[in-house]
Coordinates of C-alpha atoms in Angstrom, one line a residue:
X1 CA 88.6 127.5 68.4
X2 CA 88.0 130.0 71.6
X3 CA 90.5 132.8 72.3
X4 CA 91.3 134.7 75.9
X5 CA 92.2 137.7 76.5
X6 CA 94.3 137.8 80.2
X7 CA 95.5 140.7 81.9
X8 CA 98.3 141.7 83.0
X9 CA 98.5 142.2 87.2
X10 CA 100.6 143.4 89.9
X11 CA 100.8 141.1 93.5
X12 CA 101.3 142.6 97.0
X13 CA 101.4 146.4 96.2
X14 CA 103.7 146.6 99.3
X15 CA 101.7 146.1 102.0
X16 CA 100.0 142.8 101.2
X17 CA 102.4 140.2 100.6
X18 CA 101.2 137.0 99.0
X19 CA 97.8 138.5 99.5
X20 CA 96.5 141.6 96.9
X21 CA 96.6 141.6 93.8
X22 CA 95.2 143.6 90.7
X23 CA 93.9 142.8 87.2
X24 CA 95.7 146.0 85.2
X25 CA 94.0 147.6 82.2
X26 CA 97.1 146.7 79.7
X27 CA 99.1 144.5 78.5
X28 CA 97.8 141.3 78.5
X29 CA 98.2 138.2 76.6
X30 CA 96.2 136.2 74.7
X31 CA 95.5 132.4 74.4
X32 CA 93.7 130.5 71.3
X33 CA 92.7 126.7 72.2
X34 CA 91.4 123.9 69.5
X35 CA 90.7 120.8 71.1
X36 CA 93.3 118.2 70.1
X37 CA 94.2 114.3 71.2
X38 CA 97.2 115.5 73.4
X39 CA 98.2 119.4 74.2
X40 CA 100.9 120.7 71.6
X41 CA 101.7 124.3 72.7
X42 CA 103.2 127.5 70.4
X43 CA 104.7 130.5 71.8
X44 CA 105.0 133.7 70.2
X45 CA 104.9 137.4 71.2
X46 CA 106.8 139.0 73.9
X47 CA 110.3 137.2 75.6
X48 CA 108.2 133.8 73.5
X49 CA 112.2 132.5 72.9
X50 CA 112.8 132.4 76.8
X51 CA 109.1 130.0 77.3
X52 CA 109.3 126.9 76.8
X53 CA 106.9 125.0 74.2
X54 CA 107.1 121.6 76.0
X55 CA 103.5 120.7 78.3
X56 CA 105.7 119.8 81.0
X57 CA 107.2 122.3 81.2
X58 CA 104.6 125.4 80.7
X59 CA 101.9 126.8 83.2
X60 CA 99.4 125.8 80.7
X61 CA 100.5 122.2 80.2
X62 CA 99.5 122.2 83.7
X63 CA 96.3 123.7 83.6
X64 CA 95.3 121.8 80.5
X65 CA 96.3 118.7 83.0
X66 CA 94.2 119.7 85.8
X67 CA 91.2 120.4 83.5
X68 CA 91.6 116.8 81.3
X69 CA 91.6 119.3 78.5
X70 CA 94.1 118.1 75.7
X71 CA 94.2 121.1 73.4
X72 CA 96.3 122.9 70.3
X73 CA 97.3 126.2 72.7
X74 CA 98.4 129.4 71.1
X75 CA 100.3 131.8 73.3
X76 CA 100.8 135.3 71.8
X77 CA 102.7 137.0 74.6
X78 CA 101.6 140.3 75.3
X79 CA 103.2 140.2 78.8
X80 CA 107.2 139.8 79.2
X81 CA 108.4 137.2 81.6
X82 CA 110.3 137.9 84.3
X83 CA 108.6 141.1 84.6
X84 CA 106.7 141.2 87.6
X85 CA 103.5 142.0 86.1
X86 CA 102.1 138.3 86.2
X87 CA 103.1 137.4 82.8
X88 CA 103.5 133.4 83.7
X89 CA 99.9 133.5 85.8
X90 CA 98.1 135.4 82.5
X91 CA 98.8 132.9 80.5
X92 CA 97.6 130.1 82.8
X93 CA 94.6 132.4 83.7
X94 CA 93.6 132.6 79.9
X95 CA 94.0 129.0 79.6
X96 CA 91.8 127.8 82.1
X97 CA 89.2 130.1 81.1
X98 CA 89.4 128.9 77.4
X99 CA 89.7 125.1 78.4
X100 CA 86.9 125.1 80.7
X101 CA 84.7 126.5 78.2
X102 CA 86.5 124.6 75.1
X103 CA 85.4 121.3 77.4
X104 CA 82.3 122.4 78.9
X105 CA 83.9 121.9 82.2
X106 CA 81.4 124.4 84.0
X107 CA 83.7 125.6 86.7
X108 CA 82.9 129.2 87.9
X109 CA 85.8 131.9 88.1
X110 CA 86.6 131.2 91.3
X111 CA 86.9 127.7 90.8
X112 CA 89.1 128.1 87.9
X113 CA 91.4 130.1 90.4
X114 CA 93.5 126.9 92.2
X115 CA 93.6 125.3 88.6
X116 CA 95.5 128.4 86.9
X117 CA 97.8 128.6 90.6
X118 CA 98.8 125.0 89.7
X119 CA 100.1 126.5 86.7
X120 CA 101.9 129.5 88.5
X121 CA 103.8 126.2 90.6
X122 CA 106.4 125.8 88.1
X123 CA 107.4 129.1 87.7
X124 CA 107.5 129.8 91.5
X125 CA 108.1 127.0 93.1
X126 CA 104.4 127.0 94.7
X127 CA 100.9 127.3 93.8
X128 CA 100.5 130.9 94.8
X129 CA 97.3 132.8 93.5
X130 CA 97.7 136.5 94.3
X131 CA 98.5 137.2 90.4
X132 CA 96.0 134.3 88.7
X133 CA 93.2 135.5 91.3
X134 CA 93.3 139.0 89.7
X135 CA 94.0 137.9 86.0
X136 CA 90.7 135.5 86.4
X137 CA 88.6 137.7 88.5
X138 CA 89.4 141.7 87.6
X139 CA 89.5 144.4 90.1
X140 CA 91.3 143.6 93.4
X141 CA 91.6 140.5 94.8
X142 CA 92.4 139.0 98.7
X143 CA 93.7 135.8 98.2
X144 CA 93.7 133.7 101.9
X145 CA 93.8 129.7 102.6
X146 CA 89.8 130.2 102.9
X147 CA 89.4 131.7 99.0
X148 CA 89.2 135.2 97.2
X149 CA 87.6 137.8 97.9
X150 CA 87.3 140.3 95.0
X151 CA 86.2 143.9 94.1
X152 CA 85.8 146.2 91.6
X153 CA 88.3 149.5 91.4
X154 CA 89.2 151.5 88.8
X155 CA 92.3 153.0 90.2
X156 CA 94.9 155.1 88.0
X157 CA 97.8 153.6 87.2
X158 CA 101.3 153.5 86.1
X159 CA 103.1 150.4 85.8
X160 CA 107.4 151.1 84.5
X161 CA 109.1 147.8 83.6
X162 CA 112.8 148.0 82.7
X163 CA 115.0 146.2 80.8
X164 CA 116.3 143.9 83.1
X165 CA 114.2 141.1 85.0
X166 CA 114.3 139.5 88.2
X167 CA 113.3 135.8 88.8
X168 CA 110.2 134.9 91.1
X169 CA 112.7 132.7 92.9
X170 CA 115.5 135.3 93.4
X171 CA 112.8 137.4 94.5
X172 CA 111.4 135.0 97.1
X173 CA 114.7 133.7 98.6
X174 CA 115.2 137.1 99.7
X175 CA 111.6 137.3 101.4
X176 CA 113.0 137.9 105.5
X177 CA 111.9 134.7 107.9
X178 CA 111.1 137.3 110.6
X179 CA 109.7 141.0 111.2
X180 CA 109.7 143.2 114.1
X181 CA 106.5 143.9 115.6
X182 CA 106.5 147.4 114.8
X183 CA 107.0 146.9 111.4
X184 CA 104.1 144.3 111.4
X185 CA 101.4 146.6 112.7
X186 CA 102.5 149.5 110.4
X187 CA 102.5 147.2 107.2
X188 CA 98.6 146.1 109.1
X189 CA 97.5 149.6 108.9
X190 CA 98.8 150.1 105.5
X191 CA 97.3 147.4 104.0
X192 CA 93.7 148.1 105.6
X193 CA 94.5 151.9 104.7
X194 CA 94.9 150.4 100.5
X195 CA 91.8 148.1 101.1
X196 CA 89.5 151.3 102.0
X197 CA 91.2 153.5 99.2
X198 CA 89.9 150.0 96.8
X199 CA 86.6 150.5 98.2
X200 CA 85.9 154.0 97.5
X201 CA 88.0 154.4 93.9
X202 CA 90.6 156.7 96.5
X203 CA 93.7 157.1 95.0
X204 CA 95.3 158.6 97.8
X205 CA 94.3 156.5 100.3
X206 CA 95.4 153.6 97.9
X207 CA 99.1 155.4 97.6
X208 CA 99.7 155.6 101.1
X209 CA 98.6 152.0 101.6
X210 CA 101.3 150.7 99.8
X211 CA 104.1 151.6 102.3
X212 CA 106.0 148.7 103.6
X213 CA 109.1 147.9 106.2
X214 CA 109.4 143.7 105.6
X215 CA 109.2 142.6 102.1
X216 CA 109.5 146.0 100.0
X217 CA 112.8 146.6 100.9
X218 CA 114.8 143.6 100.5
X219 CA 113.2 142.9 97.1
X220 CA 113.9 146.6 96.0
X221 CA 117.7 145.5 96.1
X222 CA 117.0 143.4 93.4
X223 CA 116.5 146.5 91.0
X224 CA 119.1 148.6 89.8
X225 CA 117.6 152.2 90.1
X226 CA 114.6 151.7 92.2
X227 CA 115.0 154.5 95.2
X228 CA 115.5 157.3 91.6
X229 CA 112.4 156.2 90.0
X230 CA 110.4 155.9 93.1
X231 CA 111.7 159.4 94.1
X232 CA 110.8 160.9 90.6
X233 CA 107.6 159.3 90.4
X234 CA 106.8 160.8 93.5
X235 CA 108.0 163.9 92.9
X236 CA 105.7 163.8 89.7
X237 CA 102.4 163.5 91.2
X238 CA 102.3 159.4 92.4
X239 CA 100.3 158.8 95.6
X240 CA 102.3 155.8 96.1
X241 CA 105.2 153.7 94.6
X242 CA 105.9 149.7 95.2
X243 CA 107.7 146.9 93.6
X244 CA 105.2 145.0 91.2
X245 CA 105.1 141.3 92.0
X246 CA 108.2 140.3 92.5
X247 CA 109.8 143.0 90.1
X248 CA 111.4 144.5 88.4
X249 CA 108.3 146.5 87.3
X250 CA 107.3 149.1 89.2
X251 CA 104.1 150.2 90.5
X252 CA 102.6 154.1 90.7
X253 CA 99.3 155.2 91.8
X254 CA 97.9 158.0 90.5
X255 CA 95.6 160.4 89.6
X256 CA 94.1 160.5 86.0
X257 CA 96.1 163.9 85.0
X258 CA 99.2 163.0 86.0
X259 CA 99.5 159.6 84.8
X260 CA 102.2 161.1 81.7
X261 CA 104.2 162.9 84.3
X262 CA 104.8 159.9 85.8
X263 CA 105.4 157.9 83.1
X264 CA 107.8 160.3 81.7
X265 CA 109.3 160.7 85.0
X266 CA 110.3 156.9 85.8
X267 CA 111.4 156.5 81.8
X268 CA 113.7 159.2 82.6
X269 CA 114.8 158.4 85.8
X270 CA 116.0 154.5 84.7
X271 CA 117.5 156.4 81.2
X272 CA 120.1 158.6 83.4
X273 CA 121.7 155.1 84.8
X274 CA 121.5 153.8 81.2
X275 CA 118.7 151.8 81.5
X276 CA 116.0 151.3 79.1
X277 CA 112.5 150.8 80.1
X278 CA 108.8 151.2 79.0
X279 CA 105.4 152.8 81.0
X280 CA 102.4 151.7 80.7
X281 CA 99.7 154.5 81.8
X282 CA 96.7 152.0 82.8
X283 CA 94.0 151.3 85.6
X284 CA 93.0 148.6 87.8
X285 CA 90.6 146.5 85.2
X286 CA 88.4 143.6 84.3
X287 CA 89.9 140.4 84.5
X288 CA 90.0 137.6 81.6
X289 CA 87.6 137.3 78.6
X290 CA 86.3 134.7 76.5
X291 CA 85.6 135.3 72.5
X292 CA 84.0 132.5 70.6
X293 CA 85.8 132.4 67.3

């Protein structure tokens, strides 16, 4: 038996839309795989009674397809669905690691990268890699039609995720076909502005990065209390607020110090419109890793 650990990550932060992405310190989930004549899977942990057990029907069914890996797969959720922290891509990200090495496939990270997006296909309707990128690879990731480019950051944190959940598909169908020019070159600058602040560990730079005028704002809609959180979390010490994925999480950079401020902050904020929610208080991390049982 081999068990994954898979992080938990948050996609576009604002500016870079189907592109960035981010491997987050916590949560994560965690996969165990025996091999077996044909893939059986179990599901336990966090929102386990929303997933479904059937192959078919599961993003690691599909992975365990793509690799030829029949298996015995153990999903202890760590990661709530519908969260927009990557919960679906985690799970696919720790299975291809764990199948790849349970089969001696020999496929690098990188390579396991389109096999865990074929995963993330029944969830979103596509094969899209910004979160299984991160959750394979750590750090930050580009994802583009010509691969993933990845680096290293270590960026503060805070990640708020309410009770309530948004769909991927909701979330996409509300994705505008157009944008005005100016809004185009400012969400441009912004999202070279976050690529510098990932190069030099810069949260500020990083906060101010994440501004955008296309995507942001229609998805924000979506998420009952989002301008009051933002605001507080802001007003707490964040360099810079966006949706996370495709929400309803919420994203904060930050300095180390203020990283309970914040977190305080946005539980408060959702708690005065009667909302429950958690924080977690994290950085930008490593990606997926393998123990040999």
């Amino acid at each position: 038996m081999l068990t994954v650990r898979a992080p938990a990550t948050s996609a576009n932060l604002g500016s870079g839309f189907d592109v960035f992405g981010v491997a987050l310190g916590t949560p994560a989930d965690v996969v165990r795989v025996e091999r077996a004549p044909e893939t059986r899977i179990t599901v336990t942990g966090a929102g386990s009674q929303y997933i479904p057990e059937d192959p078919a029907q599961n993003t690691v069914g599909a992975v365990a397809d793509a690799l030829d890996a029949p298996a015995h797969i153990k999903i202890d959720k760590g990661i709530r669905p519908a969260s927009g922290l990557g919960s679906s891509a985690a799970s696919a990200a720790a299975a291809a690691v764990a199948l790849n090495a349970l089969y001696d496939r020999g496929l690098s990270r990188a390579e396991l990268v389109p096999v865990a997006a074929e995963g993330e296909a029944l969830v979103s309707g596509e094969a899209h890699a910004d979160n299984v990128a991160p959750s394979l690879l750590g750090g930050f990731t580009v994802v583009t039609d010509d691969g993933v480019t990845q680096l290293d950051a270590s960026i503060p944190v805070v990640a708020c995720l309410p009770e309530m959940s948004v769909s991927t598909r909701d979330a996409r169908e509300v994705v505008p076909d157009s944008a005005a020019l100016e809004d185009v070159v400012d969400t441009v600058g912004n999202a070279a502005t976050l690529t510098v602040g990932m190069t030099r560990d810069d949260p500020d730079l990083v906060g101010r990065g994440m501004e955008d005028a296309i995507v942001t704002p229609e998805r924000t809609a979506l998420i009952d209390g989002y301008d009051r959180v933002r605001d507080a979390a802001l007003e707490a010490g964040a360099t810079g607020v966006t949706v996370s994925g495709a929400g309803p999480g919420i994203l904060a950079a930050c300095h180390r110090p203020d990283q309970g401020a914040i977190a305080a902050a946005m539980i408060d904020a959702f708690d005065a419109l009667g909302i429950e929610s958690r924080a977690y208080q994290t950085r930008i991390g490593e990606g997926a890793t393998l123990y040999r049982d």
